XYZ file of C-alpha atoms in Angstrom:
368
model
C 1.027 -94.500 -82.783
C 3.576 -92.436 -84.683
C 0.837 -91.062 -86.911
C -1.163 -89.886 -83.867
C 1.855 -88.167 -82.297
C 2.639 -86.449 -85.568
C -0.971 -85.235 -85.821
C -0.938 -83.713 -82.284
C 2.460 -82.048 -82.916
C 1.174 -80.410 -86.075
C -1.993 -79.253 -84.276
C -0.009 -77.770 -81.366
C 2.272 -75.911 -83.761
C -0.736 -74.397 -85.537
C -2.117 -73.099 -82.221
C 1.218 -71.515 -81.268
C 1.562 -69.799 -84.656
C -1.993 -68.438 -84.448
C -1.431 -67.047 -80.935
C 1.870 -65.466 -81.931
C 0.313 -63.818 -84.988
C -2.546 -62.408 -82.890
C -0.198 -60.934 -80.251
C 1.951 -59.241 -82.846
C -0.973 -57.494 -84.549
C -1.529 -53.715 -84.605
C -3.957 -53.818 -81.687
C -1.768 -56.044 -79.549
C -3.996 -59.026 -80.206
C -7.119 -57.177 -79.043
C -9.940 -56.129 -81.282
C -13.099 -54.110 -81.105
C -13.795 -52.313 -77.803
C -11.451 -54.462 -75.747
C -8.636 -51.868 -76.220
C -8.820 -48.070 -76.452
C -6.167 -45.642 -77.583
C -4.580 -43.399 -74.952
C -6.547 -40.131 -74.613
C -5.083 -37.268 -76.653
C -5.234 -33.553 -75.765
C -8.065 -31.811 -77.516
C -6.741 -29.565 -80.275
C -8.729 -26.511 -79.326
C -8.118 -23.419 -81.397
C -6.860 -20.350 -79.507
C -9.334 -17.633 -78.641
C -9.585 -14.795 -81.094
C -6.753 -12.225 -80.801
C -7.764 -9.147 -78.901
C -10.211 -10.927 -76.634
C -9.647 -9.682 -73.072
C -7.448 -12.070 -71.144
C -6.352 -14.105 -74.149
C -2.971 -14.586 -75.725
C -2.038 -13.955 -79.316
C 1.107 -14.467 -81.349
C 3.796 -17.131 -81.243
C 3.225 -18.071 -77.590
C -0.276 -19.338 -78.269
C -0.612 -23.061 -78.891
C -2.531 -26.118 -77.902
C -2.892 -27.121 -74.305
C 0.087 -28.884 -72.818
C 1.336 -30.231 -69.513
C 2.891 -26.883 -68.569
C -0.430 -25.066 -68.534
C -2.138 -24.225 -65.250
C -5.870 -24.726 -65.305
C -8.674 -23.527 -63.082
C -12.184 -24.830 -63.843
C -15.171 -22.531 -63.828
C -17.642 -22.789 -60.982
C -21.228 -21.924 -61.761
C -22.913 -19.846 -59.081
C -26.473 -18.875 -59.940
C -25.784 -19.073 -63.650
C -22.555 -17.031 -63.624
C -18.974 -18.257 -64.093
C -16.457 -17.841 -61.254
C -13.028 -19.249 -60.424
C -11.561 -20.031 -57.029
C -9.415 -17.144 -55.791
C -7.469 -19.537 -53.575
C -6.654 -21.804 -56.529
C -5.490 -18.819 -58.568
C -3.306 -17.632 -55.688
C -1.853 -21.135 -55.408
C -0.877 -21.272 -59.085
C 0.648 -17.804 -58.853
C 2.528 -18.907 -55.727
C 1.121 -15.914 -53.886
C 1.013 -15.796 -50.130
C -2.497 -15.483 -48.744
C -4.333 -14.581 -45.568
C -7.945 -15.757 -45.504
C -10.435 -14.489 -42.933
C -13.506 -16.705 -43.353
C -15.589 -14.745 -40.843
C -15.193 -11.559 -42.890
C -14.944 -13.307 -46.245
C -11.731 -11.365 -46.882
C -8.732 -12.667 -48.823
C -5.315 -10.986 -48.934
C -2.961 -12.060 -51.729
C 0.497 -11.069 -52.880
C 4.172 -11.906 -53.150
C 5.925 -10.561 -50.038
C 3.303 -7.971 -49.182
C -0.424 -7.552 -49.867
C -1.088 -6.638 -53.481
C -4.773 -7.630 -53.540
C -7.527 -7.438 -50.969
C -10.873 -8.924 -52.002
C -14.009 -9.405 -49.929
C -16.958 -11.639 -50.684
C -20.184 -9.705 -51.184
C -18.389 -6.382 -51.707
C -17.379 -4.541 -54.854
C -14.890 -2.484 -52.856
C -11.380 -3.884 -53.093
C -7.715 -2.923 -52.889
C -5.252 -3.389 -55.728
C -1.605 -2.404 -55.280
C -2.505 -0.101 -52.405
C -5.282 1.687 -54.272
C -8.988 1.443 -53.499
C -10.936 0.191 -56.516
C -14.604 -0.441 -57.178
C -15.109 -3.703 -59.013
C -17.584 -4.060 -61.851
C -18.858 -7.276 -60.280
C -18.896 -8.839 -56.834
C -16.735 -11.704 -55.567
C -18.649 -14.352 -53.646
C -18.017 -16.702 -50.769
C -19.125 -20.283 -51.317
C -18.256 -23.416 -49.340
C -15.773 -21.497 -47.218
C -13.757 -20.071 -50.138
C -13.707 -16.882 -52.205
C -14.739 -16.936 -55.852
C -13.920 -14.257 -58.433
C -16.183 -13.581 -61.447
C -14.315 -14.591 -64.598
C -15.165 -11.216 -66.144
C -13.076 -9.464 -63.460
C -9.804 -11.203 -64.347
C -8.629 -8.706 -67.006
C -9.092 -5.741 -64.660
C -7.478 -7.406 -61.670
C -4.714 -9.628 -63.031
C -3.844 -8.526 -66.580
C -0.389 -7.371 -65.420
C 0.292 -10.584 -63.485
C -0.455 -13.469 -65.807
C -0.911 -14.673 -69.357
C -4.113 -16.639 -69.645
C -6.845 -17.773 -71.975
C -10.486 -18.652 -71.538
C -11.005 -22.094 -73.043
C -14.311 -23.845 -72.690
C -15.141 -24.165 -69.035
C -11.762 -23.206 -67.587
C -9.045 -20.581 -67.315
C -5.719 -21.681 -68.762
C -2.592 -19.995 -67.374
C 0.471 -20.010 -69.574
C 3.816 -20.894 -67.994
C 6.482 -18.178 -68.158
C 9.217 -19.463 -70.498
C 11.727 -17.246 -68.675
C 10.642 -18.409 -65.231
C 13.253 -19.265 -62.624
C 13.187 -21.871 -59.906
C 13.081 -20.133 -56.520
C 15.294 -22.882 -55.137
C 18.200 -20.948 -56.683
C 17.868 -18.584 -53.698
C 19.362 -21.261 -51.442
C 22.508 -21.678 -53.508
C 25.733 -20.043 -52.244
C 26.770 -16.569 -53.472
C 29.015 -16.304 -56.482
C 32.809 -16.143 -55.972
C 33.996 -12.871 -54.447
C 35.388 -10.502 -57.033
C 33.377 -11.937 -59.918
C 31.924 -9.075 -61.944
C 29.675 -9.463 -64.958
C 26.952 -7.551 -66.738
C 24.381 -8.328 -64.034
C 26.647 -7.639 -61.047
C 25.833 -4.857 -58.600
C 28.499 -2.159 -58.309
C 28.873 0.626 -55.720
C 29.090 4.265 -56.718
C 32.654 5.254 -55.748
C 31.381 8.774 -55.016
C 28.867 7.628 -52.404
C 29.361 10.230 -49.631
C 28.501 7.675 -46.948
C 31.164 5.120 -47.849
C 34.144 4.909 -45.568
C 37.643 5.089 -47.022
C 38.011 1.310 -46.684
C 34.679 0.693 -48.399
C 35.525 3.093 -51.218
C 38.833 1.322 -51.804
C 37.000 -1.936 -52.333
C 34.554 -0.588 -54.913
C 34.716 -2.258 -58.280
C 34.254 -0.121 -61.372
C 33.804 -2.551 -64.302
C 30.571 -1.751 -66.170
C 30.125 1.377 -64.012
C 29.639 3.486 -67.123
C 26.604 1.428 -68.134
C 23.084 2.220 -66.960
C 21.869 -1.332 -66.405
C 18.380 -1.784 -65.013
C 14.996 -3.194 -65.886
C 12.131 -0.767 -65.348
C 9.131 -2.589 -63.848
C 5.969 -2.708 -65.912
C 4.121 0.636 -65.686
C 6.730 2.261 -63.417
C 8.406 4.523 -65.941
C 7.201 7.742 -64.282
C 8.845 7.951 -60.867
C 7.989 10.569 -58.254
C 11.154 12.344 -57.062
C 11.161 12.559 -53.273
C 14.768 13.161 -52.296
C 15.669 14.369 -48.832
C 19.033 14.743 -47.136
C 19.452 12.077 -44.462
C 22.316 10.175 -42.863
C 22.345 6.831 -44.675
C 24.738 5.236 -42.191
C 22.276 6.088 -39.446
C 19.416 4.663 -41.509
C 21.281 1.381 -42.015
C 22.227 1.250 -38.347
C 18.541 1.661 -37.485
C 17.597 -1.127 -39.907
C 20.133 -3.487 -38.363
C 18.589 -3.087 -34.920
C 15.573 -5.025 -36.177
C 17.535 -7.943 -37.581
C 15.799 -11.171 -36.587
C 12.309 -9.668 -36.233
C 10.005 -12.254 -37.776
C 8.322 -11.842 -41.130
C 4.534 -11.813 -41.433
C 2.625 -11.475 -44.671
C 0.354 -8.436 -44.538
C 1.816 -7.348 -41.199
C 0.038 -4.566 -39.366
C 2.209 -1.616 -38.237
C 5.207 -2.781 -36.194
C 4.039 -1.093 -32.999
C 0.885 -3.206 -33.193
C 2.123 -6.506 -34.634
C 5.823 -6.696 -33.749
C 6.325 -8.113 -37.259
C 7.288 -6.841 -40.711
C 6.655 -7.806 -44.269
C 9.057 -6.508 -46.915
C 7.467 -3.098 -47.458
C 6.407 -2.340 -43.879
C 10.072 -2.806 -42.953
C 11.371 -0.275 -45.490
C 8.481 2.049 -44.671
C 9.250 1.862 -40.947
C 13.019 2.349 -41.277
C 12.689 5.300 -43.631
C 9.947 6.747 -41.453
C 12.460 6.879 -38.595
C 14.527 9.215 -40.783
C 11.579 11.458 -41.651
C 10.853 10.018 -45.101
C 7.303 8.789 -45.662
C 7.013 5.829 -48.014
C 3.790 4.209 -49.267
C 2.666 0.909 -47.786
C 3.504 -1.500 -50.612
C 6.654 -2.401 -52.533
C 4.920 -1.693 -55.829
C 3.967 1.827 -54.791
C 7.340 2.457 -53.162
C 8.887 1.638 -56.559
C 7.149 4.710 -57.971
C 9.041 7.034 -55.599
C 12.459 8.623 -55.957
C 15.008 8.652 -58.745
C 15.956 5.651 -60.847
C 19.487 4.367 -60.186
C 21.611 1.959 -62.229
C 22.644 -1.310 -60.616
C 26.180 -0.201 -61.482
C 26.047 3.004 -59.395
C 24.416 1.978 -56.121
C 24.695 3.908 -52.881
C 23.916 3.048 -49.304
C 20.226 3.404 -48.565
C 18.993 2.865 -52.122
C 15.787 0.878 -52.306
C 16.151 -2.265 -54.407
C 13.165 -3.846 -56.129
C 12.849 -7.403 -57.381
C 10.246 -9.642 -58.918
C 9.344 -12.897 -57.180
C 9.585 -15.738 -59.704
C 6.694 -18.057 -60.271
C 5.835 -20.591 -62.913
C 2.758 -18.723 -64.166
C 3.704 -15.119 -63.415
C 5.260 -12.331 -65.393
C 8.750 -11.255 -64.373
C 8.000 -7.549 -64.725
C 6.011 -6.757 -61.583
C 7.557 -5.708 -58.283
C 7.188 -8.310 -55.552
C 9.954 -7.504 -53.064
C 11.917 -4.543 -51.704
C 15.073 -4.201 -49.604
C 17.608 -1.560 -48.551
C 21.080 -1.573 -50.063
C 23.885 -1.513 -47.473
C 26.864 -1.283 -49.823
C 29.405 -3.935 -50.814
C 26.745 -6.251 -52.287
C 24.754 -6.494 -49.055
C 21.042 -5.849 -48.629
C 18.905 -5.765 -45.492
C 15.282 -6.780 -45.952
C 12.350 -8.606 -44.410
C 11.515 -11.834 -46.184
C 10.176 -15.328 -45.491
C 13.222 -16.776 -47.312
C 15.999 -17.755 -47.317
C 15.612 -17.003 -43.593
C 12.408 -15.957 -41.886
C 12.466 -12.312 -40.893
C 14.698 -9.261 -41.159
C 17.991 -10.485 -42.578
C 21.104 -9.379 -44.420
C 21.639 -11.049 -47.783
C 24.627 -11.146 -50.091
C 23.156 -10.081 -53.426
C 26.221 -11.203 -55.372
C 24.024 -14.145 -56.198
C 22.363 -15.353 -59.396
C 18.899 -15.204 -57.800
C 19.122 -11.513 -56.896
C 20.950 -10.590 -60.093
C 18.307 -12.137 -62.316
C 15.221 -10.998 -60.387
C 16.398 -7.389 -59.981
C 14.041 -4.835 -61.539
C 15.231 -1.417 -60.412
C 16.799 0.676 -57.659
C 15.384 3.966 -56.422
C 17.071 6.717 -54.443
C 14.625 8.430 -52.082
C 17.244 10.108 -49.881
C 20.631 11.650 -50.398
């Protein structure tokens, strides 16, 4: 009896040791096809430098989780990408008219207007004739891949890899949620702070007394991409009257791509500045990007009432060098503008705020 018990104990121990050894093996106790390694990103070599729409240099690497990808769609043997998907990755606002096959895209005003079946388009307020034709399919607009360099080279960094477009994330991108944080402490002045020109003829004595001068001797601005050659258009106007006019429209709701105010009763960022300046006899172009080409460049350290202020709108896959928003400086770190955020509509914002400081591109003086 003791011999039998000893035999079964030894046998049981052998089974346990075998099972333990199997479970501690390299393949977790599984062999052959019963276990597969986790899929690894394909180490695809970057496209050749100089290829339209591709990246070169230190920013080019293998695909990673930060990349934005849009697969090609084959339509009659030609490669297209979804315009709506591209707009989504760029965090553009859109207005899609399926009956006309027309898509409007942009930050806070319409920077692109594309129509399915037509080579005629609008880019930054200018009529352009496209080399190829966008198409409507399954209720959405599709852009030929070959058009991307002409349309979006200034907006994004991307590569063509296999059967998809790969958008590179902006390493200097900023989370737009910063906009909802409180302003910085009053009186704090640093290199990026906005400072009033003490010689502004439209400042009251009380306002002039409160002007800070640190950094006022420095010309601190960031010229937007391709906006080096401004068009002087100065005209003598009463800036206090202009700001008073602007304030009368506080609370008017924002609408992307708004038609003229008399027709729509709404503003986007550039129709608001265009309308207010138009009341003072100064004609501005329709879009923020084209308005940024007007007037005389002004340092953020020498601002006056009525100066136009231009900002980029941050996005994960966008450059931070293109104008996406415009407002009117009111003095004392206040700006009046039409925007969907932080409120919806014409609003006054305190620009002594990290969001506005970091997204500022330039200020232009179009009246004096």
